[in-house]
Amino acid sequence: MLWWFIRQLILRTITPSKVVAMRILLTGGAGYIGTHIIVALAANGHQSIVVDDLSNSRHSAIDRVESIISAPVVFHHSDLRDTDRLLKIVEDTHPEAVIHLAGLKAVGQSVAEPALYYDTNINATLSLLKVMEATQIRRLIFSSSATVYGDPETLPLTESSRSGIGISSPYGWTKAMIEQILRDVAHTDPSWQFSLLRYFNPVGAHESGLIGEDPAGIPNNLMPYVAQVAAGRRNRVNVFGDDYDTIDGTGVRDYIHVMDLAQGHLAALNHLSPGVATYNLGTGQGTSVLQLISAFEQACGHPIPYQIAPRRPGDVAAMYCSPAKAGRDLNWQATHTILDACRDSWRWQSTNPDGYPA
Ligand code: NAD
Ligand code: UD1
């Protein structure tokens, strides 16, 4: 503990004067993206307080983060919807800003169990807002998603592209609804400072290989599935459709390295201001399924078996953003390539074939 205080003092001395070290509450901070954000926050002298119910993560992920940053992370095992408990945590820990990641994110499950998704994602957010209101914390960064754009009319997607129409899953609707709730709340009281970050497709892992994406069961998303095929845990990748109007007929997405995404949160934190600001966090580059498989083959050094399968219902042909607004307003841009992401994902997968220890 003493070392932690000494380190904080050193960091405060060497951190550029514009950046003030803060205490940040991360809801859902034990998950894939949250753990990477804690590392980026610590590198800039900020201290993280995590509230997570571990419904889709393990405490051992926090242990790994602590070993990367050589400092303790304050952790509270709690459901965000337990408002009394959350209030007590916030009163005890005094965060100055919140990064709100907690929620359920499996698209297919949300179609099967919509009420669970609306209850968890919406009520967790309302509980958090009540506690922030009561404790006069006014700064919040929200994990939104490119899914709010539905089926894109034109590419690249900008923040003013049509959103909140034609969304293909209850999960996606919860993101659009939470965005609207935050806009409405900001409208009633101009002291709120909200940043809505629309993530494109987060991939990769911290370069240490100690933390990464650890999906429960069969991965729904492409990159973790490819990584498990590369590791021999699954036989082959099913490529969902090869007859789209894209470069090689397979689906195109904007894959963003999770550490670039984490840096985007730091940039958003440093630029919070009254009202609501919305940003696309992506690279601006589209990559097809076959291009991603090819990059992963380069990263792992052996061929990855795949077969063409029918299109997945609800999928769009291509989705990528213009990250220009984040570049202009936040002075942020992605720096990692898709090959970097594949290499880091492979390091994590090959050194942790079964994910985090129980
Ligand atoms: P994740 O599942 O790894 O992390 C979410 C964390 O929230 C988990 O640790 C889970 O245990 C926790 N949680 C869930 N319900 C909770 C509750 N009621 N109370 C407290 N904790 C709760 O997911 P992730 O990939 O790290 O995503 C983080 C956020 O970013 C989510 O809101 C997700 O919807 C959003 N997002 C993710 C992606 C992606 O592809 N990973 C893309 C766009 C947006
Ligand atoms: C999916 C979700 C989206 C969510 C995002 C989180 C759907 C319809 N969309 O987006 O709401 O915000 O995850 O990251 O589920 N693919 C294969 N084989 C696979 C898996 C995927 O070919 O085994 C293809 C898909 O058809 C798509 C691309 O790979 O073209 C990326 O898929 P995925 O990683 O699931 O992300 P999204 O579909 O963009």
Tab-separated table of C-alpha atoms in Angstrom, residues 34-303:
chain	number	residue	atom	x	y	z
A	34	GLY	CA	-12.780	-2.367	-18.773
A	35	THR	CA	-9.591	-4.210	-17.811
A	36	HIS	CA	-7.721	-2.590	-20.707
A	37	ILE	CA	-9.059	0.833	-19.751
A	38	ILE	CA	-7.787	0.397	-16.171
A	39	VAL	CA	-4.280	-0.179	-17.577
A	40	ALA	CA	-4.487	2.969	-19.731
A	41	LEU	CA	-5.863	5.015	-16.817
A	42	ALA	CA	-3.080	3.834	-14.489
A	43	ALA	CA	-0.408	4.772	-17.042
A	44	ASN	CA	-1.759	8.315	-16.781
A	45	GLY	CA	-1.855	8.395	-12.988
A	46	HIS	CA	-5.591	7.809	-12.571
A	47	GLN	CA	-6.967	5.400	-9.967
A	48	SER	CA	-9.743	2.955	-10.854
A	49	ILE	CA	-12.626	1.860	-8.671
A	50	VAL	CA	-14.411	-1.130	-10.198
A	51	VAL	CA	-18.006	-2.210	-9.583
A	52	ASP	CA	-18.812	-5.490	-11.319
A	53	ASP	CA	-21.165	-8.367	-10.556
A	54	LEU	CA	-18.806	-10.805	-12.356
A	55	SER	CA	-21.743	-12.128	-14.407
A	56	ASN	CA	-19.507	-12.174	-17.496
A	57	SER	CA	-16.003	-11.919	-16.004
A	58	ARG	CA	-13.714	-13.265	-13.329
A	59	HIS	CA	-11.908	-11.613	-10.450
A	60	SER	CA	-8.654	-13.123	-11.720
A	61	ALA	CA	-8.800	-10.565	-14.568
A	62	ILE	CA	-8.426	-7.824	-11.942
A	63	ASP	CA	-5.484	-9.723	-10.394
A	64	ARG	CA	-3.800	-9.726	-13.824
A	65	VAL	CA	-4.412	-5.989	-14.231
A	66	GLU	CA	-2.857	-5.370	-10.826
A	67	SER	CA	0.256	-7.237	-11.907
A	68	ILE	CA	0.511	-5.179	-15.117
A	69	ILE	CA	0.122	-1.818	-13.363
A	70	SER	CA	1.949	-2.862	-10.165
A	71	ALA	CA	-0.765	-1.312	-8.046
A	72	PRO	CA	-3.995	-2.380	-6.376
A	73	VAL	CA	-7.378	-1.816	-8.001
A	74	VAL	CA	-10.330	-1.055	-5.731
A	75	PHE	CA	-12.921	-3.741	-6.516
A	76	HIS	CA	-16.554	-4.082	-5.381
A	77	HIS	CA	-18.524	-7.212	-6.308
A	78	SER	CA	-21.985	-5.766	-6.785
A	79	ASP	CA	-24.860	-5.563	-9.242
A	80	LEU	CA	-25.231	-1.977	-10.430
A	81	ARG	CA	-28.986	-2.262	-10.002
A	82	ASP	CA	-28.491	-2.493	-6.219
A	83	THR	CA	-28.789	1.274	-5.851
A	84	ASP	CA	-28.323	1.410	-2.051
A	85	ARG	CA	-25.110	-0.580	-2.262
A	86	LEU	CA	-23.861	1.535	-5.175
A	87	LEU	CA	-24.576	4.726	-3.253
A	88	LYS	CA	-22.555	3.445	-0.311
A	89	ILE	CA	-19.643	2.479	-2.590
A	90	VAL	CA	-19.627	5.898	-4.229
A	91	GLU	CA	-19.895	7.735	-0.897
A	92	ASP	CA	-16.972	5.695	0.433
A	93	THR	CA	-14.702	6.005	-2.604
A	94	HIS	CA	-15.421	9.531	-3.966
A	95	PRO	CA	-14.940	9.021	-7.713
A	96	GLU	CA	-14.744	12.184	-9.831
A	97	ALA	CA	-15.959	10.625	-13.079
A	98	VAL	CA	-17.575	7.402	-14.273
A	99	ILE	CA	-16.896	5.102	-17.219
A	100	HIS	CA	-20.064	3.049	-17.629
A	101	LEU	CA	-19.327	-0.298	-19.266
A	102	ALA	CA	-21.539	-2.650	-17.238
A	103	GLY	CA	-24.189	-4.481	-19.162
A	104	LEU	CA	-25.013	-7.629	-21.087
A	105	LYS	CA	-23.722	-7.758	-24.670
A	106	ALA	CA	-24.543	-11.078	-26.350
A	107	VAL	CA	-26.659	-10.145	-29.370
A	108	GLY	CA	-28.211	-13.614	-29.901
A	109	GLN	CA	-29.085	-14.014	-26.217
A	110	SER	CA	-30.740	-10.590	-26.269
A	111	VAL	CA	-33.077	-11.787	-29.034
A	112	ALA	CA	-33.973	-14.864	-26.947
A	113	GLU	CA	-34.241	-13.014	-23.608
A	114	PRO	CA	-35.148	-9.394	-24.377
A	115	ALA	CA	-36.584	-8.597	-20.920
A	116	LEU	CA	-33.321	-9.641	-19.270
A	117	TYR	CA	-31.408	-7.251	-21.534
A	118	TYR	CA	-33.780	-4.295	-21.064
A	119	ASP	CA	-33.832	-4.873	-17.302
A	120	THR	CA	-30.072	-5.223	-16.893
A	121	ASN	CA	-28.800	-2.570	-19.278
A	122	ILE	CA	-31.451	0.100	-18.749
A	123	ASN	CA	-32.011	-0.339	-15.006
A	124	ALA	CA	-28.265	-0.486	-14.307
A	125	THR	CA	-27.927	2.874	-16.059
A	126	LEU	CA	-30.892	4.417	-14.204
A	127	SER	CA	-29.493	3.183	-10.876
A	128	LEU	CA	-26.131	4.733	-11.714
A	129	LEU	CA	-27.704	8.051	-12.691
A	130	LYS	CA	-29.652	8.170	-9.394
A	131	VAL	CA	-26.445	7.673	-7.429
A	132	MET	CA	-24.540	10.235	-9.509
A	133	GLU	CA	-27.361	12.730	-8.993
A	134	ALA	CA	-27.322	12.139	-5.230
A	135	THR	CA	-23.554	12.476	-4.953
A	136	GLN	CA	-23.126	15.404	-7.352
A	137	ILE	CA	-20.931	13.483	-9.792
A	138	ARG	CA	-21.671	14.872	-13.206
A	139	ARG	CA	-19.125	13.302	-15.574
A	140	LEU	CA	-19.918	10.075	-17.423
A	141	ILE	CA	-18.477	8.217	-20.396
A	142	PHE	CA	-20.849	5.627	-21.855
A	143	SER	CA	-19.956	2.487	-23.838
A	144	SER	CA	-22.244	2.753	-26.820
A	145	SER	CA	-21.964	0.750	-30.011
A	146	ALA	CA	-21.932	1.075	-33.780
A	147	THR	CA	-25.042	-1.094	-33.645
A	148	VAL	CA	-27.115	2.107	-33.009
A	149	TYR	CA	-26.643	2.922	-36.731
A	150	GLY	CA	-28.683	-0.125	-37.819
A	151	ASP	CA	-28.223	-0.933	-41.518
A	152	PRO	CA	-26.055	1.977	-42.767
A	153	GLU	CA	-27.427	4.135	-45.601
A	154	THR	CA	-23.986	5.473	-46.566
A	155	LEU	CA	-20.409	4.775	-45.526
A	156	PRO	CA	-18.313	5.835	-43.742
A	157	LEU	CA	-20.604	6.388	-40.771
A	158	THR	CA	-20.326	9.773	-39.110
A	159	GLU	CA	-21.872	10.769	-35.797
A	160	SER	CA	-24.663	12.518	-37.683
A	161	SER	CA	-25.526	9.439	-39.759
A	162	ARG	CA	-29.043	8.161	-39.102
A	163	SER	CA	-29.227	6.182	-35.839
A	164	GLY	CA	-31.913	4.611	-33.665
A	165	ILE	CA	-33.742	3.088	-36.678
A	166	GLY	CA	-33.754	-0.510	-37.928
A	167	ILE	CA	-31.639	-1.831	-35.065
A	168	SER	CA	-31.509	-5.606	-35.333
A	169	SER	CA	-31.488	-6.725	-31.673
A	170	PRO	CA	-32.766	-5.836	-28.188
A	171	TYR	CA	-29.099	-5.436	-27.190
A	172	GLY	CA	-28.710	-2.746	-29.845
A	173	TRP	CA	-31.939	-1.070	-28.753
A	174	THR	CA	-30.680	-0.831	-25.155
A	175	LYS	CA	-27.677	1.158	-26.452
A	176	ALA	CA	-29.875	3.526	-28.476
A	177	MET	CA	-32.287	3.927	-25.520
A	178	ILE	CA	-29.508	4.652	-23.033
A	179	GLU	CA	-28.069	7.259	-25.407
A	180	GLN	CA	-31.522	8.890	-25.495
A	181	ILE	CA	-31.879	8.748	-21.691
A	182	LEU	CA	-28.533	10.523	-21.308
A	183	ARG	CA	-29.476	13.182	-23.874
A	184	ASP	CA	-32.756	13.802	-22.019
A	185	VAL	CA	-31.028	14.010	-18.626
A	186	ALA	CA	-28.440	16.451	-19.971
A	187	HIS	CA	-31.270	18.557	-21.368
A	188	THR	CA	-32.824	18.982	-17.913
A	189	ASP	CA	-29.601	20.018	-16.203
A	190	PRO	CA	-26.736	21.575	-18.176
A	191	SER	CA	-24.155	20.671	-15.531
A	192	TRP	CA	-24.057	17.033	-16.753
A	193	GLN	CA	-21.073	16.108	-18.917
A	194	PHE	CA	-21.680	13.039	-21.066
A	195	SER	CA	-19.502	11.409	-23.702
A	196	LEU	CA	-21.202	8.709	-25.787
A	197	LEU	CA	-18.534	6.510	-27.367
A	198	ARG	CA	-19.778	4.384	-30.241
A	199	TYR	CA	-17.321	1.499	-30.438
A	200	PHE	CA	-16.864	-0.241	-33.757
A	201	ASN	CA	-15.419	-3.789	-33.444
A	202	PRO	CA	-13.036	-4.047	-30.470
A	203	VAL	CA	-10.349	-6.715	-30.944
A	204	GLY	CA	-6.839	-7.602	-29.748
A	205	ALA	CA	-5.383	-7.653	-26.266
A	206	HIS	CA	-2.828	-5.904	-24.079
A	207	GLU	CA	0.657	-6.528	-25.450
A	208	SER	CA	1.699	-8.333	-22.232
A	209	GLY	CA	-0.621	-11.245	-23.132
A	210	LEU	CA	-1.859	-11.166	-19.518
A	211	ILE	CA	-5.333	-9.795	-20.275
A	212	GLY	CA	-7.629	-10.246	-23.254
A	213	GLU	CA	-11.078	-11.295	-24.415
A	214	ASP	CA	-12.387	-14.378	-22.594
A	215	PRO	CA	-15.784	-15.248	-24.060
A	216	ALA	CA	-17.947	-17.756	-22.217
A	217	GLY	CA	-18.848	-20.764	-24.400
A	218	ILE	CA	-18.709	-20.565	-28.191
A	219	PRO	CA	-17.548	-17.096	-29.288
A	220	ASN	CA	-20.145	-15.085	-31.237
A	221	ASN	CA	-17.638	-12.610	-32.622
A	222	LEU	CA	-15.176	-13.266	-35.403
A	223	MET	CA	-11.780	-12.512	-33.849
A	224	PRO	CA	-12.085	-14.699	-30.719
A	225	TYR	CA	-13.515	-17.486	-32.890
A	226	VAL	CA	-10.563	-17.276	-35.312
A	227	ALA	CA	-8.166	-17.243	-32.340
A	228	GLN	CA	-9.709	-20.448	-30.957
A	229	VAL	CA	-9.468	-22.167	-34.369
A	230	ALA	CA	-5.823	-21.062	-34.598
A	231	ALA	CA	-5.229	-22.612	-31.164
A	232	GLY	CA	-6.882	-25.894	-32.204
A	233	ARG	CA	-9.847	-25.525	-29.821
A	234	ARG	CA	-12.275	-25.451	-32.771
A	235	ASN	CA	-12.046	-27.118	-36.183
A	236	ARG	CA	-12.702	-24.311	-38.630
A	237	VAL	CA	-14.103	-20.821	-39.011
A	238	ASN	CA	-17.556	-20.534	-40.556
A	239	VAL	CA	-17.431	-17.544	-42.886
A	240	PHE	CA	-20.967	-16.150	-42.827
A	241	GLY	CA	-21.620	-15.339	-46.493
A	242	ASP	CA	-19.314	-14.768	-49.470
A	243	ASP	CA	-21.823	-13.042	-51.745
A	244	TYR	CA	-21.952	-9.559	-50.215
A	245	ASP	CA	-21.136	-6.531	-52.345
A	246	THR	CA	-17.674	-6.135	-50.777
A	247	ILE	CA	-14.042	-6.517	-51.843
A	248	ASP	CA	-14.124	-10.361	-51.676
A	249	GLY	CA	-17.804	-11.034	-50.958
A	250	THR	CA	-17.345	-11.437	-47.176
A	251	GLY	CA	-18.535	-9.013	-44.488
A	252	VAL	CA	-16.465	-5.886	-43.867
A	253	ARG	CA	-16.010	-4.322	-40.405
A	254	ASP	CA	-13.930	-1.642	-38.688
A	255	TYR	CA	-11.777	-3.576	-36.191
A	256	ILE	CA	-10.247	-1.397	-33.483
A	257	HIS	CA	-7.459	-2.544	-31.166
A	258	VAL	CA	-8.712	-2.579	-27.579
A	259	MET	CA	-5.735	-0.478	-26.385
A	260	ASP	CA	-6.596	2.203	-28.963
A	261	LEU	CA	-10.143	2.037	-27.647
A	262	ALA	CA	-8.838	2.421	-24.087
A	263	GLN	CA	-6.835	5.499	-25.149
A	264	GLY	CA	-10.048	6.878	-26.643
A	265	HIS	CA	-11.608	6.814	-23.154
A	266	LEU	CA	-8.683	8.768	-21.730
A	267	ALA	CA	-9.042	11.329	-24.506
A	268	ALA	CA	-12.796	11.571	-23.853
A	269	LEU	CA	-12.134	11.982	-20.120
A	270	ASN	CA	-9.733	14.841	-20.769
A	271	HIS	CA	-12.245	16.606	-23.028
A	272	LEU	CA	-15.487	16.180	-21.072
A	273	SER	CA	-17.553	19.354	-21.130
A	274	PRO	CA	-21.147	20.305	-20.302
A	275	GLY	CA	-23.750	18.625	-22.513
A	276	VAL	CA	-23.570	15.481	-24.634
A	277	ALA	CA	-20.783	14.708	-27.095
A	278	THR	CA	-20.936	11.627	-29.332
A	279	TYR	CA	-17.906	10.015	-30.952
A	280	ASN	CA	-17.216	7.100	-33.248
A	281	LEU	CA	-14.244	5.086	-32.014
A	282	GLY	CA	-12.960	3.101	-34.964
A	283	THR	CA	-10.046	3.126	-37.377
A	284	GLY	CA	-11.899	4.280	-40.488
A	285	GLN	CA	-10.590	1.175	-42.307
A	286	GLY	CA	-12.765	-1.731	-43.417
A	287	THR	CA	-11.403	-5.305	-43.190
A	288	SER	CA	-13.182	-8.326	-44.680
A	289	VAL	CA	-13.576	-11.683	-42.928
A	290	LEU	CA	-11.074	-13.299	-45.306
A	291	GLN	CA	-8.596	-10.435	-44.833
A	292	LEU	CA	-8.830	-10.872	-41.059
A	293	ILE	CA	-8.247	-14.634	-41.331
A	294	SER	CA	-5.240	-13.968	-43.546
A	295	ALA	CA	-3.776	-11.434	-41.064
A	296	PHE	CA	-4.281	-13.937	-38.229
A	297	GLU	CA	-2.473	-16.628	-40.241
A	298	GLN	CA	0.465	-14.245	-40.546
A	299	ALA	CA	0.359	-13.590	-36.781
A	300	CYS	CA	0.184	-17.238	-35.682
A	301	GLY	CA	2.377	-18.647	-38.459
A	302	HIS	CA	0.083	-21.420	-39.702
A	303	PRO	CA	-2.996	-21.798	-41.924
